[in-house]
């Protein structure tokens, strides 16, 4: 039985709880693949083959140290023996979601993670600069996010699907990050297109959540419905 390992909650991140929840070393102790962000909301995290990468707001990819902090994220020990399937005619991110829909429709109450590789005709990503205390909210930070447009880039999409009932704990539906094969491009995906992709999907039936221990987290009201603000953060900046 596979386990999704999560650090912090989405609502805590939305409200500006950007402190370290767990170290990279501890986060990847039983995992090798996933997505997230680092302490201070410093860039976008892509965990691939047991290595922690950071897509920075100045367009670089950095390998993180074991002692560096993860503010929020989800990882797992990805089963590479999962059957590989081909996805064709991915015209945009909504087409990718539609192509993935059959693989989650049989059970929308568990978690999933995918790795989808290929050459992307277009790839639109974003990343944020590091914040300092007192931290703003995530909505405020993303007003100054940096966006990147790549063409004919080869790499991997790593994405997590979460069921609707974890709204506020994580993002219901799909959350996509990208890392190029040459480790020079990446980030949170806002848009993409590809003629065909090779995809593997893992079903995940267990969930392991580590909560922040900083004093600010203890004072947060995590019951507020932030779904509208979350949707705005996940979309393309106007």
PDB file of C-alpha atoms in Angstrom:
ATOM      1  CA  UNK A   1       0.000   0.000   0.000  1.00  0.00           C
ATOM      2  CA  UNK A   2       1.487   3.338  -1.122  1.00  0.00           C
ATOM      3  CA  UNK A   3       1.640   6.399   1.142  1.00  0.00           C
ATOM      4  CA  UNK A   4       1.386  10.089   0.275  1.00  0.00           C
ATOM      5  CA  UNK A   5       3.606  12.033   2.675  1.00  0.00           C
ATOM      6  CA  UNK A   6       2.578  15.654   3.188  1.00  0.00           C
ATOM      7  CA  UNK A   7       4.171  18.599   4.996  1.00  0.00           C
ATOM      8  CA  UNK A   8       1.817  21.290   6.379  1.00  0.00           C
ATOM      9  CA  UNK A   9      -1.619  22.158   4.978  1.00  0.00           C
ATOM     10  CA  UNK A  10      -2.671  24.241   2.008  1.00  0.00           C
ATOM     11  CA  UNK A  11      -4.716  26.659   4.116  1.00  0.00           C
ATOM     12  CA  UNK A  12      -1.730  27.271   6.382  1.00  0.00           C
ATOM     13  CA  UNK A  13       0.358  28.081   3.310  1.00  0.00           C
ATOM     14  CA  UNK A  14      -2.386  30.308   1.886  1.00  0.00           C
ATOM     15  CA  UNK A  15      -2.436  32.293   5.143  1.00  0.00           C
ATOM     16  CA  UNK A  16       1.330  32.869   5.072  1.00  0.00           C
ATOM     17  CA  UNK A  17       2.750  30.036   7.156  1.00  0.00           C
ATOM     18  CA  UNK A  18       5.967  29.749   5.134  1.00  0.00           C
ATOM     19  CA  UNK A  19       8.294  28.492   7.878  1.00  0.00           C
ATOM     20  CA  UNK A  20      10.106  25.189   7.622  1.00  0.00           C
ATOM     21  CA  UNK A  21       7.828  22.247   8.403  1.00  0.00           C
ATOM     22  CA  UNK A  22      10.374  19.499   7.787  1.00  0.00           C
ATOM     23  CA  UNK A  23      13.900  19.202   6.390  1.00  0.00           C
ATOM     24  CA  UNK A  24      14.541  17.918   2.888  1.00  0.00           C
ATOM     25  CA  UNK A  25      16.385  14.988   4.443  1.00  0.00           C
ATOM     26  CA  UNK A  26      13.425  13.937   6.599  1.00  0.00           C
ATOM     27  CA  UNK A  27      10.864  14.628   3.884  1.00  0.00           C
ATOM     28  CA  UNK A  28      12.615  12.261   1.480  1.00  0.00           C
ATOM     29  CA  UNK A  29      13.486   9.636   4.072  1.00  0.00           C
ATOM     30  CA  UNK A  30      10.790   7.313   2.700  1.00  0.00           C
ATOM     31  CA  UNK A  31      10.057   9.069  -0.593  1.00  0.00           C
ATOM     32  CA  UNK A  32      11.670  10.093  -3.878  1.00  0.00           C
ATOM     33  CA  UNK A  33       9.075  11.910  -6.001  1.00  0.00           C
ATOM     34  CA  UNK A  34       6.735  14.853  -5.521  1.00  0.00           C
ATOM     35  CA  UNK A  35       6.121  18.597  -5.475  1.00  0.00           C
ATOM     36  CA  UNK A  36       5.905  21.512  -3.047  1.00  0.00           C
ATOM     37  CA  UNK A  37       7.677  24.690  -1.953  1.00  0.00           C
ATOM     38  CA  UNK A  38      10.497  25.587   0.395  1.00  0.00           C
ATOM     39  CA  UNK A  39      10.817  27.653   3.568  1.00  0.00           C
ATOM     40  CA  UNK A  40      10.038  31.291   2.933  1.00  0.00           C
ATOM     41  CA  UNK A  41       8.006  30.255  -0.121  1.00  0.00           C
ATOM     42  CA  UNK A  42      11.364  30.267  -1.888  1.00  0.00           C
ATOM     43  CA  UNK A  43      10.686  28.846  -5.336  1.00  0.00           C
ATOM     44  CA  UNK A  44       8.852  25.763  -6.549  1.00  0.00           C
ATOM     45  CA  UNK A  45       9.918  22.309  -5.357  1.00  0.00           C
ATOM     46  CA  UNK A  46      10.227  19.326  -7.664  1.00  0.00           C
ATOM     47  CA  UNK A  47      11.389  16.075  -6.086  1.00  0.00           C
ATOM     48  CA  UNK A  48      12.654  13.637  -8.704  1.00  0.00           C
ATOM     49  CA  UNK A  49      14.651  10.421  -8.211  1.00  0.00           C
ATOM     50  CA  UNK A  50      15.245  11.314  -4.575  1.00  0.00           C
ATOM     51  CA  UNK A  51      16.778  14.718  -5.364  1.00  0.00           C
ATOM     52  CA  UNK A  52      15.215  18.001  -4.238  1.00  0.00           C
ATOM     53  CA  UNK A  53      15.220  20.641  -6.976  1.00  0.00           C
ATOM     54  CA  UNK A  54      14.140  24.267  -6.677  1.00  0.00           C
ATOM     55  CA  UNK A  55      12.848  26.293  -9.606  1.00  0.00           C
ATOM     56  CA  UNK A  56      13.699  29.855  -8.631  1.00  0.00           C
ATOM     57  CA  UNK A  57      11.990  33.104  -9.587  1.00  0.00           C
ATOM     58  CA  UNK A  58      15.099  34.172 -11.508  1.00  0.00           C
ATOM     59  CA  UNK A  59      14.751  31.201 -13.826  1.00  0.00           C
ATOM     60  CA  UNK A  60      17.331  28.823 -12.380  1.00  0.00           C
ATOM     61  CA  UNK A  61      17.169  25.235 -11.135  1.00  0.00           C
ATOM     62  CA  UNK A  62      19.011  24.639  -7.855  1.00  0.00           C
ATOM     63  CA  UNK A  63      19.690  21.364  -6.019  1.00  0.00           C
ATOM     64  CA  UNK A  64      18.705  21.742  -2.371  1.00  0.00           C
ATOM     65  CA  UNK A  65      20.722  20.576   0.625  1.00  0.00           C
ATOM     66  CA  UNK A  66      19.483  17.897   3.051  1.00  0.00           C
ATOM     67  CA  UNK A  67      19.192  20.468   5.847  1.00  0.00           C
ATOM     68  CA  UNK A  68      17.115  22.922   3.776  1.00  0.00           C
ATOM     69  CA  UNK A  69      13.498  23.360   4.849  1.00  0.00           C
ATOM     70  CA  UNK A  70      10.279  22.343   3.126  1.00  0.00           C
ATOM     71  CA  UNK A  71       7.312  24.593   3.953  1.00  0.00           C
ATOM     72  CA  UNK A  72       4.644  22.573   2.112  1.00  0.00           C
ATOM     73  CA  UNK A  73       4.686  19.579  -0.167  1.00  0.00           C
ATOM     74  CA  UNK A  74       3.617  16.061  -1.067  1.00  0.00           C
ATOM     75  CA  UNK A  75       5.960  13.180  -1.872  1.00  0.00           C
ATOM     76  CA  UNK A  76       5.904   9.392  -2.194  1.00  0.00           C
ATOM     77  CA  UNK A  77       8.069   6.419  -3.093  1.00  0.00           C
ATOM     78  CA  UNK A  78       7.041   6.270  -6.749  1.00  0.00           C
ATOM     79  CA  UNK A  79       6.593   2.818  -8.278  1.00  0.00           C
ATOM     80  CA  UNK A  80       8.357   2.954 -11.638  1.00  0.00           C
ATOM     81  CA  UNK A  81       6.993  -0.512 -12.466  1.00  0.00           C
ATOM     82  CA  UNK A  82       3.529   0.952 -13.029  1.00  0.00           C
ATOM     83  CA  UNK A  83       2.278   0.388 -16.604  1.00  0.00           C
ATOM     84  CA  UNK A  84       3.229   3.124 -19.053  1.00  0.00           C
ATOM     85  CA  UNK A  85       0.479   4.624 -21.179  1.00  0.00           C
ATOM     86  CA  UNK A  86       0.582   7.143 -23.997  1.00  0.00           C
ATOM     87  CA  UNK A  87      -1.398  10.370 -23.874  1.00  0.00           C
ATOM     88  CA  UNK A  88      -1.972  12.037 -27.253  1.00  0.00           C
ATOM     89  CA  UNK A  89      -3.013  15.460 -28.527  1.00  0.00           C
ATOM     90  CA  UNK A  90      -2.534  17.405 -25.319  1.00  0.00           C
ATOM     91  CA  UNK A  91      -3.474  20.855 -26.594  1.00  0.00           C
ATOM     92  CA  UNK A  92      -3.517  22.559 -23.189  1.00  0.00           C
ATOM     93  CA  UNK A  93      -3.633  21.827 -19.474  1.00  0.00           C
ATOM     94  CA  UNK A  94      -7.381  21.181 -19.552  1.00  0.00           C
ATOM     95  CA  UNK A  95      -6.841  18.560 -22.252  1.00  0.00           C
ATOM     96  CA  UNK A  96      -4.263  16.906 -19.994  1.00  0.00           C
ATOM     97  CA  UNK A  97      -6.773  16.829 -17.137  1.00  0.00           C
ATOM     98  CA  UNK A  98      -9.357  15.281 -19.452  1.00  0.00           C
ATOM     99  CA  UNK A  99      -6.854  12.657 -20.592  1.00  0.00           C
ATOM    100  CA  UNK A 100      -6.132  11.779 -16.960  1.00  0.00           C
ATOM    101  CA  UNK A 101      -9.794  11.699 -15.913  1.00  0.00           C
ATOM    102  CA  UNK A 102     -10.386   8.004 -16.738  1.00  0.00           C
ATOM    103  CA  UNK A 103      -7.537   6.972 -14.468  1.00  0.00           C
ATOM    104  CA  UNK A 104      -9.077   8.606 -11.392  1.00  0.00           C
ATOM    105  CA  UNK A 105     -12.772   8.130 -12.176  1.00  0.00           C
ATOM    106  CA  UNK A 106     -12.966   4.631 -10.686  1.00  0.00           C
ATOM    107  CA  UNK A 107     -12.037   5.950  -7.262  1.00  0.00           C
ATOM    108  CA  UNK A 108     -12.049   9.702  -6.693  1.00  0.00           C
ATOM    109  CA  UNK A 109     -11.629   9.265  -2.939  1.00  0.00           C
ATOM    110  CA  UNK A 110      -7.972   8.229  -2.939  1.00  0.00           C
ATOM    111  CA  UNK A 111      -4.804  10.058  -3.995  1.00  0.00           C
ATOM    112  CA  UNK A 112      -2.779   9.691  -7.197  1.00  0.00           C
ATOM    113  CA  UNK A 113       0.608  10.777  -8.471  1.00  0.00           C
ATOM    114  CA  UNK A 114       1.802  10.812 -12.073  1.00  0.00           C
ATOM    115  CA  UNK A 115       5.032  11.207 -13.954  1.00  0.00           C
ATOM    116  CA  UNK A 116       4.480  12.220 -17.570  1.00  0.00           C
ATOM    117  CA  UNK A 117       7.487  12.594 -19.856  1.00  0.00           C
ATOM    118  CA  UNK A 118       7.978  13.838 -23.365  1.00  0.00           C
ATOM    119  CA  UNK A 119       8.669  16.881 -25.509  1.00  0.00           C
ATOM    120  CA  UNK A 120       6.385  19.794 -24.736  1.00  0.00           C
ATOM    121  CA  UNK A 121       5.624  22.142 -27.601  1.00  0.00           C
ATOM    122  CA  UNK A 122       4.884  24.810 -25.025  1.00  0.00           C
ATOM    123  CA  UNK A 123       5.413  24.988 -21.274  1.00  0.00           C
ATOM    124  CA  UNK A 124       4.245  27.899 -19.120  1.00  0.00           C
ATOM    125  CA  UNK A 125       5.487  27.920 -15.524  1.00  0.00           C
ATOM    126  CA  UNK A 126       5.728  30.235 -12.572  1.00  0.00           C
ATOM    127  CA  UNK A 127       7.814  30.673  -9.448  1.00  0.00           C
ATOM    128  CA  UNK A 128       7.958  33.127  -6.552  1.00  0.00           C
ATOM    129  CA  UNK A 129      10.753  35.004  -4.838  1.00  0.00           C
ATOM    130  CA  UNK A 130      11.546  34.165  -1.226  1.00  0.00           C
ATOM    131  CA  UNK A 131       9.549  36.035   1.410  1.00  0.00           C
ATOM    132  CA  UNK A 132      10.722  37.357   4.752  1.00  0.00           C
ATOM    133  CA  UNK A 133       8.860  37.709   8.024  1.00  0.00           C
ATOM    134  CA  UNK A 134       6.328  39.016   8.689  1.00  0.00           C
ATOM    135  CA  UNK A 135       5.132  36.821   5.818  1.00  0.00           C
ATOM    136  CA  UNK A 136       2.374  38.042   3.492  1.00  0.00           C
ATOM    137  CA  UNK A 137      -0.398  35.716   2.351  1.00  0.00           C
ATOM    138  CA  UNK A 138       0.178  33.454  -0.634  1.00  0.00           C
ATOM    139  CA  UNK A 139      -2.275  35.531  -2.682  1.00  0.00           C
ATOM    140  CA  UNK A 140      -0.166  38.632  -2.068  1.00  0.00           C
ATOM    141  CA  UNK A 141       3.085  36.858  -2.929  1.00  0.00           C
ATOM    142  CA  UNK A 142       1.833  35.530  -6.254  1.00  0.00           C
ATOM    143  CA  UNK A 143       1.011  39.049  -7.436  1.00  0.00           C
ATOM    144  CA  UNK A 144       4.762  39.364  -7.987  1.00  0.00           C
ATOM    145  CA  UNK A 145       5.383  35.875  -9.314  1.00  0.00           C
ATOM    146  CA  UNK A 146       7.642  35.384 -12.313  1.00  0.00           C
ATOM    147  CA  UNK A 147       6.297  33.481 -15.304  1.00  0.00           C
ATOM    148  CA  UNK A 148       8.328  31.589 -17.897  1.00  0.00           C
ATOM    149  CA  UNK A 149       7.457  30.363 -21.390  1.00  0.00           C
ATOM    150  CA  UNK A 150       9.440  27.497 -22.906  1.00  0.00           C
ATOM    151  CA  UNK A 151       9.127  25.837 -26.322  1.00  0.00           C
ATOM    152  CA  UNK A 152      10.113  22.342 -27.453  1.00  0.00           C
ATOM    153  CA  UNK A 153      11.371  21.415 -24.011  1.00  0.00           C
ATOM    154  CA  UNK A 154      11.887  17.806 -22.959  1.00  0.00           C
ATOM    155  CA  UNK A 155      11.185  16.815 -19.387  1.00  0.00           C
ATOM    156  CA  UNK A 156       8.800  15.445 -16.780  1.00  0.00           C
ATOM    157  CA  UNK A 157       5.526  16.616 -15.363  1.00  0.00           C
ATOM    158  CA  UNK A 158       5.108  15.448 -11.776  1.00  0.00           C
ATOM    159  CA  UNK A 159       1.597  15.929 -10.458  1.00  0.00           C
ATOM    160  CA  UNK A 160      -0.574  15.017  -7.488  1.00  0.00           C
ATOM    161  CA  UNK A 161      -4.314  14.380  -7.471  1.00  0.00           C
ATOM    162  CA  UNK A 162      -6.178  14.964  -4.200  1.00  0.00           C
ATOM    163  CA  UNK A 163      -9.832  14.119  -3.474  1.00  0.00           C
ATOM    164  CA  UNK A 164     -12.388  16.846  -2.844  1.00  0.00           C
ATOM    165  CA  UNK A 165     -12.781  16.093   0.864  1.00  0.00           C
ATOM    166  CA  UNK A 166      -9.232  17.283   1.654  1.00  0.00           C
ATOM    167  CA  UNK A 167     -10.052  20.834   0.537  1.00  0.00           C
ATOM    168  CA  UNK A 168      -8.038  23.167   2.760  1.00  0.00           C
ATOM    169  CA  UNK A 169      -5.618  20.412   3.688  1.00  0.00           C
ATOM    170  CA  UNK A 170      -4.480  20.154   0.082  1.00  0.00           C
ATOM    171  CA  UNK A 171      -5.676  21.215  -3.354  1.00  0.00           C
ATOM    172  CA  UNK A 172      -8.538  19.065  -4.687  1.00  0.00           C
ATOM    173  CA  UNK A 173      -7.861  17.819  -8.200  1.00  0.00           C
ATOM    174  CA  UNK A 174      -4.544  18.017 -10.008  1.00  0.00           C
ATOM    175  CA  UNK A 175      -1.485  20.110  -9.077  1.00  0.00           C
ATOM    176  CA  UNK A 176       1.260  20.052 -11.751  1.00  0.00           C
ATOM    177  CA  UNK A 177       4.982  20.877 -11.581  1.00  0.00           C
ATOM    178  CA  UNK A 178       7.606  20.601 -14.341  1.00  0.00           C
ATOM    179  CA  UNK A 179      11.322  19.814 -14.514  1.00  0.00           C
ATOM    180  CA  UNK A 180      13.230  19.628 -17.785  1.00  0.00           C
ATOM    181  CA  UNK A 181      15.507  16.665 -18.489  1.00  0.00           C
ATOM    182  CA  UNK A 182      18.585  18.897 -18.546  1.00  0.00           C
ATOM    183  CA  UNK A 183      17.564  20.419 -15.174  1.00  0.00           C
ATOM    184  CA  UNK A 184      17.543  24.010 -16.456  1.00  0.00           C
ATOM    185  CA  UNK A 185      13.781  24.728 -16.605  1.00  0.00           C
ATOM    186  CA  UNK A 186      10.912  24.106 -14.236  1.00  0.00           C
ATOM    187  CA  UNK A 187       8.253  25.398 -11.901  1.00  0.00           C
ATOM    188  CA  UNK A 188       4.549  25.289 -11.132  1.00  0.00           C
ATOM    189  CA  UNK A 189       2.692  24.657 -14.391  1.00  0.00           C
ATOM    190  CA  UNK A 190       0.209  27.255 -15.644  1.00  0.00           C
ATOM    191  CA  UNK A 191      -0.074  25.876 -19.170  1.00  0.00           C
ATOM    192  CA  UNK A 192       1.403  23.320 -21.570  1.00  0.00           C
ATOM    193  CA  UNK A 193       0.933  21.454 -24.826  1.00  0.00           C
ATOM    194  CA  UNK A 194       2.377  18.243 -26.262  1.00  0.00           C
ATOM    195  CA  UNK A 195       1.665  15.886 -29.145  1.00  0.00           C
ATOM    196  CA  UNK A 196       2.149  12.824 -26.967  1.00  0.00           C
ATOM    197  CA  UNK A 197       3.370  11.950 -23.502  1.00  0.00           C
ATOM    198  CA  UNK A 198       4.424   8.752 -21.763  1.00  0.00           C
ATOM    199  CA  UNK A 199       2.703   8.579 -18.399  1.00  0.00           C
ATOM    200  CA  UNK A 200       2.849   6.372 -15.312  1.00  0.00           C
ATOM    201  CA  UNK A 201       0.316   6.703 -12.504  1.00  0.00           C
ATOM    202  CA  UNK A 202       0.431   5.461  -8.914  1.00  0.00           C
ATOM    203  CA  UNK A 203      -2.664   4.922  -6.767  1.00  0.00           C
ATOM    204  CA  UNK A 204      -2.146   6.016  -3.155  1.00  0.00           C
ATOM    205  CA  UNK A 205      -4.285   4.633  -0.334  1.00  0.00           C
ATOM    206  CA  UNK A 206      -2.482   6.031   2.735  1.00  0.00           C
ATOM    207  CA  UNK A 207      -1.921   9.624   3.856  1.00  0.00           C
ATOM    208  CA  UNK A 208       0.761  10.829   6.299  1.00  0.00           C
ATOM    209  CA  UNK A 209       0.544  14.482   7.399  1.00  0.00           C
ATOM    210  CA  UNK A 210       3.211  16.391   9.351  1.00  0.00           C
ATOM    211  CA  UNK A 211       1.964  19.693  10.802  1.00  0.00           C
ATOM    212  CA  UNK A 212       4.104  22.798  11.389  1.00  0.00           C
ATOM    213  CA  UNK A 213       5.430  23.432  14.887  1.00  0.00           C
ATOM    214  CA  UNK A 214       6.040  27.174  14.668  1.00  0.00           C
ATOM    215  CA  UNK A 215       4.057  29.463  17.039  1.00  0.00           C
ATOM    216  CA  UNK A 216       2.235  31.216  14.188  1.00  0.00           C
ATOM    217  CA  UNK A 217       0.659  27.976  13.028  1.00  0.00           C
ATOM    218  CA  UNK A 218      -0.910  27.487  16.450  1.00  0.00           C
ATOM    219  CA  UNK A 219      -2.804  30.774  16.036  1.00  0.00           C
ATOM    220  CA  UNK A 220      -4.126  30.207  12.515  1.00  0.00           C
ATOM    221  CA  UNK A 221      -7.829  29.847  11.788  1.00  0.00           C
ATOM    222  CA  UNK A 222      -7.591  27.007   9.295  1.00  0.00           C
ATOM    223  CA  UNK A 223     -11.370  26.621   8.921  1.00  0.00           C
ATOM    224  CA  UNK A 224     -11.809  29.600   6.609  1.00  0.00           C
ATOM    225  CA  UNK A 225     -12.982  28.686   3.114  1.00  0.00           C
ATOM    226  CA  UNK A 226     -10.082  29.825   0.949  1.00  0.00           C
ATOM    227  CA  UNK A 227     -11.104  27.902  -2.179  1.00  0.00           C
ATOM    228  CA  UNK A 228     -11.766  31.036  -4.256  1.00  0.00           C
ATOM    229  CA  UNK A 229      -8.401  32.564  -3.340  1.00  0.00           C
ATOM    230  CA  UNK A 230      -6.711  29.219  -3.942  1.00  0.00           C
ATOM    231  CA  UNK A 231      -8.239  28.981  -7.424  1.00  0.00           C
ATOM    232  CA  UNK A 232      -6.938  32.468  -8.220  1.00  0.00           C
ATOM    233  CA  UNK A 233      -3.437  31.543  -7.012  1.00  0.00           C
ATOM    234  CA  UNK A 234      -3.413  28.369  -9.102  1.00  0.00           C
ATOM    235  CA  UNK A 235      -4.414  30.140 -12.304  1.00  0.00           C
ATOM    236  CA  UNK A 236      -2.617  32.450 -14.698  1.00  0.00           C
ATOM    237  CA  UNK A 237      -1.775  35.889 -13.357  1.00  0.00           C
ATOM    238  CA  UNK A 238      -3.795  38.576 -15.113  1.00  0.00           C
TER     239      UNK A 238
END
